[in-house]
Short mmCIF file of C-alpha atoms in Angstrom, two decimals:
data_model
loop_
_atom_site.label_atom_id
_atom_site.label_comp_id
_atom_site.label_asym_id
_atom_site.label_seq_id
_atom_site.Cartn_x
_atom_site.Cartn_y
_atom_site.Cartn_z
CA LEU A 1 87.94 108.57 97.75
CA GLN A 2 89.12 110.01 100.70
CA THR A 3 92.73 111.22 99.66
CA ARG A 4 90.75 112.58 96.33
CA MET A 5 88.19 114.47 98.58
CA GLN A 6 90.40 115.74 100.40
CA SER A 7 92.61 117.03 97.84
CA LEU A 8 92.70 121.06 98.40
CA GLN A 9 93.65 122.49 95.03
CA PRO A 10 91.71 119.50 92.03
CA ASP A 11 92.40 119.20 89.22
CA PRO A 12 88.91 120.60 87.18
CA LYS A 13 87.69 116.62 86.15
CA ALA A 14 88.61 115.93 89.65
CA GLN A 15 85.69 118.03 91.28
CA TYR A 16 83.24 115.98 93.79
CA ARG A 17 80.21 117.13 96.08
CA SER A 18 80.00 113.63 98.18
CA VAL A 19 80.86 110.54 98.10
CA TYR A 20 78.20 109.12 96.01
CA GLU A 21 79.08 111.26 93.00
CA ALA A 22 82.98 110.84 93.40
CA LEU A 23 82.70 107.44 93.51
CA LYS A 24 80.48 106.85 90.36
CA LYS A 25 82.62 109.52 88.77
CA ILE A 26 85.50 107.53 89.41
CA VAL A 27 83.81 103.95 88.36
CA LEU A 28 82.78 105.56 85.52
CA THR A 29 86.04 107.69 83.91
CA GLU A 30 88.72 105.64 84.71
CA GLY A 31 87.41 101.93 85.23
CA PHE A 32 85.85 99.76 88.02
CA TRP A 33 88.96 99.27 90.18
CA ARG A 34 90.38 102.84 90.21
CA PRO A 35 89.28 103.07 94.30
CA LEU A 36 90.41 100.23 94.95
CA ARG A 37 94.04 101.21 93.42
CA GLY A 38 97.32 100.49 95.91
CA ILE A 39 95.01 98.51 98.12
CA ASN A 40 97.80 95.50 98.29
CA VAL A 41 100.52 97.39 99.92
CA THR A 42 98.27 98.59 102.18
CA MET A 43 96.98 95.02 102.91
CA LEU A 44 101.33 93.82 102.93
CA GLY A 45 101.37 96.04 106.06
CA ALA A 46 98.23 95.72 108.04
CA GLY A 47 98.98 92.23 109.03
CA PRO A 48 102.02 92.24 111.04
CA ALA A 49 101.12 96.09 111.90
CA HIS A 50 97.48 95.13 113.43
CA ALA A 51 99.15 92.07 115.34
CA MET A 52 101.84 94.38 117.04
CA TYR A 53 99.31 96.95 117.63
CA PHE A 54 97.23 94.93 119.38
CA ALA A 55 99.40 92.79 120.97
CA CYS A 56 101.12 95.95 122.66
CA TYR A 57 97.89 96.47 123.53
CA GLU A 58 96.47 94.36 125.79
CA LYS A 59 99.90 94.42 127.39
CA MET A 60 99.95 97.56 128.40
CA LYS A 61 96.00 98.06 128.91
CA LYS A 62 96.39 95.06 131.76
CA SER A 63 99.84 96.04 133.43
CA LEU A 64 98.32 99.53 133.34
CA SER A 65 94.83 98.71 135.03
CA ASP A 66 96.47 96.81 137.16
CA THR A 67 98.74 99.69 138.91
CA LEU A 68 96.32 102.26 138.18
CA GLN A 69 92.76 101.07 138.90
CA HIS A 70 94.08 97.64 141.06
CA GLY A 71 92.77 95.11 138.05
CA GLY A 72 89.84 97.24 137.05
CA ASN A 73 89.33 99.17 133.65
CA SER A 74 91.03 102.56 133.39
CA HIS A 75 90.33 104.79 131.00
CA LEU A 76 93.42 106.54 131.36
CA ALA A 77 95.52 103.02 131.25
CA ASN A 78 93.21 101.92 127.70
CA GLY A 79 94.37 105.39 126.06
CA ILE A 80 97.40 105.00 127.10
CA ALA A 81 98.09 101.33 125.82
CA GLY A 82 95.96 102.15 122.43
CA SER A 83 98.61 105.02 121.90
CA VAL A 84 101.04 103.62 122.89
CA ALA A 85 100.62 100.37 120.23
CA THR A 86 100.26 103.15 117.49
CA LEU A 87 103.78 104.22 117.66
CA LEU A 88 104.40 100.48 116.42
CA HIS A 89 101.75 99.93 113.33
CA ASP A 90 102.23 103.43 111.84
CA ALA A 91 106.38 102.42 111.66
CA VAL A 92 104.91 100.36 109.36
CA MET A 93 101.69 101.71 107.98
CA ASN A 94 103.02 104.87 107.04
CA PRO A 95 105.61 104.02 104.27
CA ALA A 96 102.44 101.85 102.69
CA GLU A 97 100.07 104.79 103.11
CA VAL A 98 102.08 107.06 101.21
CA VAL A 99 102.13 104.61 98.37
CA LYS A 100 98.99 103.46 98.75
CA GLN A 101 97.65 107.68 98.31
CA ARG A 102 100.11 108.54 95.99
CA MET A 103 98.90 105.81 93.89
CA GLN A 104 95.31 107.57 94.40
CA MET A 105 95.45 110.57 92.90
CA PHE A 106 93.99 111.70 90.06
CA ASN A 107 96.36 111.21 87.22
CA SER A 108 98.81 109.52 89.13
CA PRO A 109 101.68 109.01 87.10
CA TYR A 110 102.63 105.65 89.25
CA LYS A 111 102.07 102.48 87.26
CA SER A 112 102.81 99.86 89.76
CA VAL A 113 103.47 99.92 93.61
CA LEU A 114 107.19 99.11 92.72
CA ALA A 115 106.97 101.89 90.73
CA CYS A 116 105.63 104.26 92.73
CA ILE A 117 107.91 102.96 95.69
CA ARG A 118 111.25 103.27 93.18
CA THR A 119 110.71 106.96 92.10
CA VAL A 120 109.26 108.40 95.41
CA GLN A 121 113.02 106.29 96.15
CA LYS A 122 114.75 108.14 93.99
CA THR A 123 113.46 111.41 93.72
CA GLU A 124 112.38 112.43 97.05
CA GLY A 125 115.02 109.67 99.18
CA PHE A 126 114.01 107.18 102.00
CA GLY A 127 112.67 110.60 104.27
CA ALA A 128 109.72 110.79 102.00
CA PHE A 129 108.60 107.88 103.54
CA TYR A 130 108.44 109.22 106.62
CA ARG A 131 107.93 112.82 106.07
CA SER A 132 104.40 112.53 107.49
CA TYR A 133 104.81 110.49 110.43
CA THR A 134 104.87 112.55 113.38
CA THR A 135 101.59 114.08 111.84
CA GLN A 136 100.12 110.45 111.24
CA LEU A 137 101.47 109.94 114.92
CA THR A 138 99.99 113.51 116.51
CA MET A 139 97.03 112.56 114.33
CA ASN A 140 97.26 108.90 115.66
CA VAL A 141 97.58 108.50 119.34
CA PRO A 142 94.57 111.00 119.43
CA PHE A 143 92.38 108.44 117.46
CA GLN A 144 93.84 105.80 119.42
CA ALA A 145 93.20 107.10 122.44
CA ILE A 146 89.44 108.25 121.92
CA HIS A 147 88.80 104.66 120.09
CA PHE A 148 89.81 102.45 122.36
CA ILE A 149 88.45 104.74 125.27
CA THR A 150 85.02 104.82 123.31
CA TYR A 151 85.09 101.07 122.63
CA GLU A 152 86.00 99.51 126.22
CA PHE A 153 82.92 102.78 127.56
CA MET A 154 80.95 101.40 124.92
CA GLN A 155 81.44 97.31 126.06
CA GLU A 156 80.64 98.36 129.63
CA GLN A 157 77.22 99.79 128.66
CA ILE A 158 76.51 96.85 126.69
CA ASN A 159 78.66 94.07 128.01
CA PRO A 160 79.73 94.74 130.84
CA HIS A 161 80.02 90.77 131.58
CA ARG A 162 83.29 90.71 129.17
CA ASP A 163 81.49 88.10 127.29
CA TYR A 164 82.11 86.77 123.51
CA ASN A 165 78.70 89.23 121.91
CA PRO A 166 79.93 89.81 118.28
CA ARG A 167 76.65 92.09 117.99
CA SER A 168 78.45 94.48 121.31
CA HIS A 169 81.96 93.83 119.90
CA ILE A 170 80.41 95.29 116.32
CA ILE A 171 78.84 97.93 118.01
CA SER A 172 81.40 99.21 120.08
CA GLY A 173 83.96 99.18 116.80
CA ALA A 174 81.53 100.60 114.92
CA ILE A 175 80.61 103.61 116.88
CA ALA A 176 83.80 103.92 118.60
CA GLY A 177 85.88 104.20 114.82
CA ALA A 178 83.06 106.93 114.08
CA VAL A 179 83.75 108.95 117.23
CA ALA A 180 87.38 109.50 116.88
CA ALA A 181 87.22 109.16 113.06
CA ALA A 182 84.97 112.44 112.83
CA ALA A 183 86.77 114.30 116.17
CA THR A 184 90.81 113.84 113.98
CA THR A 185 89.37 114.70 110.52
CA PRO A 186 91.36 117.68 110.00
CA LEU A 187 94.50 116.35 111.32
CA ASP A 188 94.23 113.41 108.70
CA VAL A 189 93.54 116.07 105.94
CA CYS A 190 97.03 117.50 106.94
CA LYS A 191 98.53 114.28 106.64
CA THR A 192 97.16 114.06 102.69
CA LEU A 193 98.58 116.95 101.34
CA LEU A 194 101.85 116.25 103.05
CA ASN A 195 101.74 112.45 101.58
CA THR A 196 100.28 113.54 98.44
CA GLN A 197 101.95 117.14 98.24
CA GLU A 198 100.27 118.58 95.75
CA ASN A 199 101.45 120.45 93.28
CA MET A 200 98.61 123.13 92.61
CA ALA A 201 97.61 123.46 96.23
CA LEU A 202 100.95 124.16 97.21
CA SER A 203 102.59 126.87 93.97
CA SER A 204 99.43 128.79 94.34
CA VAL A 205 99.80 129.39 98.50
CA ASN A 206 104.04 129.95 96.78
CA ILE A 207 105.53 126.89 98.09
CA SER A 208 108.33 125.80 96.54
CA GLY A 209 109.73 122.22 96.83
CA HIS A 210 108.20 120.25 99.17
CA LEU A 211 105.98 120.97 101.93
CA SER A 212 106.82 119.17 106.03
CA GLY A 213 105.86 119.47 109.29
CA MET A 214 102.64 119.42 110.83
CA VAL A 215 102.38 123.46 111.56
CA ASN A 216 103.19 124.22 108.07
CA ALA A 217 100.40 121.75 106.31
CA PHE A 218 97.66 123.51 109.20
CA LYS A 219 98.68 126.89 108.02
CA THR A 220 98.19 126.24 104.22
CA VAL A 221 95.28 124.22 104.63
CA TYR A 222 93.80 127.29 106.00
CA GLN A 223 95.06 129.39 103.93
CA LEU A 224 93.57 127.57 100.65
CA GLY A 225 90.26 126.21 102.71
CA GLY A 226 90.08 128.18 105.50
CA ILE A 227 87.80 125.87 108.55
CA SER A 228 85.12 124.35 106.34
CA GLY A 229 88.96 123.20 104.98
CA TYR A 230 90.08 121.27 108.16
CA PHE A 231 87.12 119.10 107.35
CA ARG A 232 87.02 117.99 103.81
CA GLY A 233 86.29 114.14 103.60
CA VAL A 234 84.55 113.79 107.17
CA GLN A 235 82.25 112.01 105.50
CA ALA A 236 84.25 110.08 103.45
CA ARG A 237 86.61 109.04 106.81
CA VAL A 238 83.72 108.12 108.70
CA ILE A 239 82.11 105.89 106.63
CA TYR A 240 85.55 104.15 106.39
CA GLN A 241 86.48 103.87 109.98
CA MET A 242 82.93 102.61 110.73
CA PRO A 243 83.09 99.25 109.11
CA SER A 244 86.91 98.92 109.38
CA THR A 245 86.83 99.55 113.38
CA ALA A 246 83.46 97.35 113.85
CA ILE A 247 85.69 94.64 112.07
CA ALA A 248 88.96 95.00 113.24
CA TRP A 249 87.52 94.34 117.19
CA SER A 250 85.09 91.43 115.86
CA VAL A 251 88.18 89.48 114.39
CA TYR A 252 89.96 90.43 117.24
CA GLU A 253 87.41 89.75 119.99
CA PHE A 254 87.06 86.26 118.03
CA PHE A 255 90.48 85.42 118.53
CA LYS A 256 90.86 86.04 121.90
CA TYR A 257 87.96 83.88 122.66
CA ILE A 258 89.65 80.89 120.95
CA LEU A 259 92.66 81.31 122.51
CA THR A 260 91.40 82.41 126.10
CA LYS A 261 88.44 79.11 125.63
CA HIS A 262 92.32 76.77 124.32
CA LYS A 263 94.41 77.90 127.26
CA LEU A 264 91.31 77.12 129.63
CA ASP A 265 90.55 73.92 127.84
CA LYS A 266 94.52 73.09 128.46
CA ARG A 267 95.22 73.63 131.55
CA THR A 268 91.42 71.97 132.50
#
């Protein structure tokens, strides 16, 4: 839904006024499973990407907090650790995101994930899978910095002893995801344009060939939609991120609790 709603020059048959209308229209005209198209490639990359992400975050957060605040909770350490973890995460997830978004576009010519990968590799080269990587990082570094700082801040407010408390992890995760998602929507719109290379949008502003680079994407989005263009799909993005970050944090905190408890039991 987010990919479709962020389209800057959509096909007349793919114009939506709200998240609900978009979902209803896609299901009725393109089938029940259409909104989930390309999700398999995301799931394939998500496992290793998130494992590296949380492992790197935990290690860096502890090391930096020890240095900056002598073992206390440092918001600066949380932000830096989240930003560095993002570099590893996005290196795995960026190609998966390109494939997923191309398959989710209206009238997508790709029949399967493998067909999409082969066609993009053949026609645009390997670099196409990382064309939006710098923009992805430019978006995700502030996103993750805001996300981790907000999560840790919320934990300080509602779970100051940092016990395992599923309710506090879900609430903190959802709020952190919503705040970070809303703040970084303009960068996400630019990333979608770079990933999908919308022909109608690019030709309307006389761009031939492929659009590349965040600065060019920013200018193009402004030419096509003005200031409001940067906030296309903000509702869909917040709705998507809230359960996503809530689930990620609750699962992470659960396994962290189980593994820590097992380690303490063994020592005892």
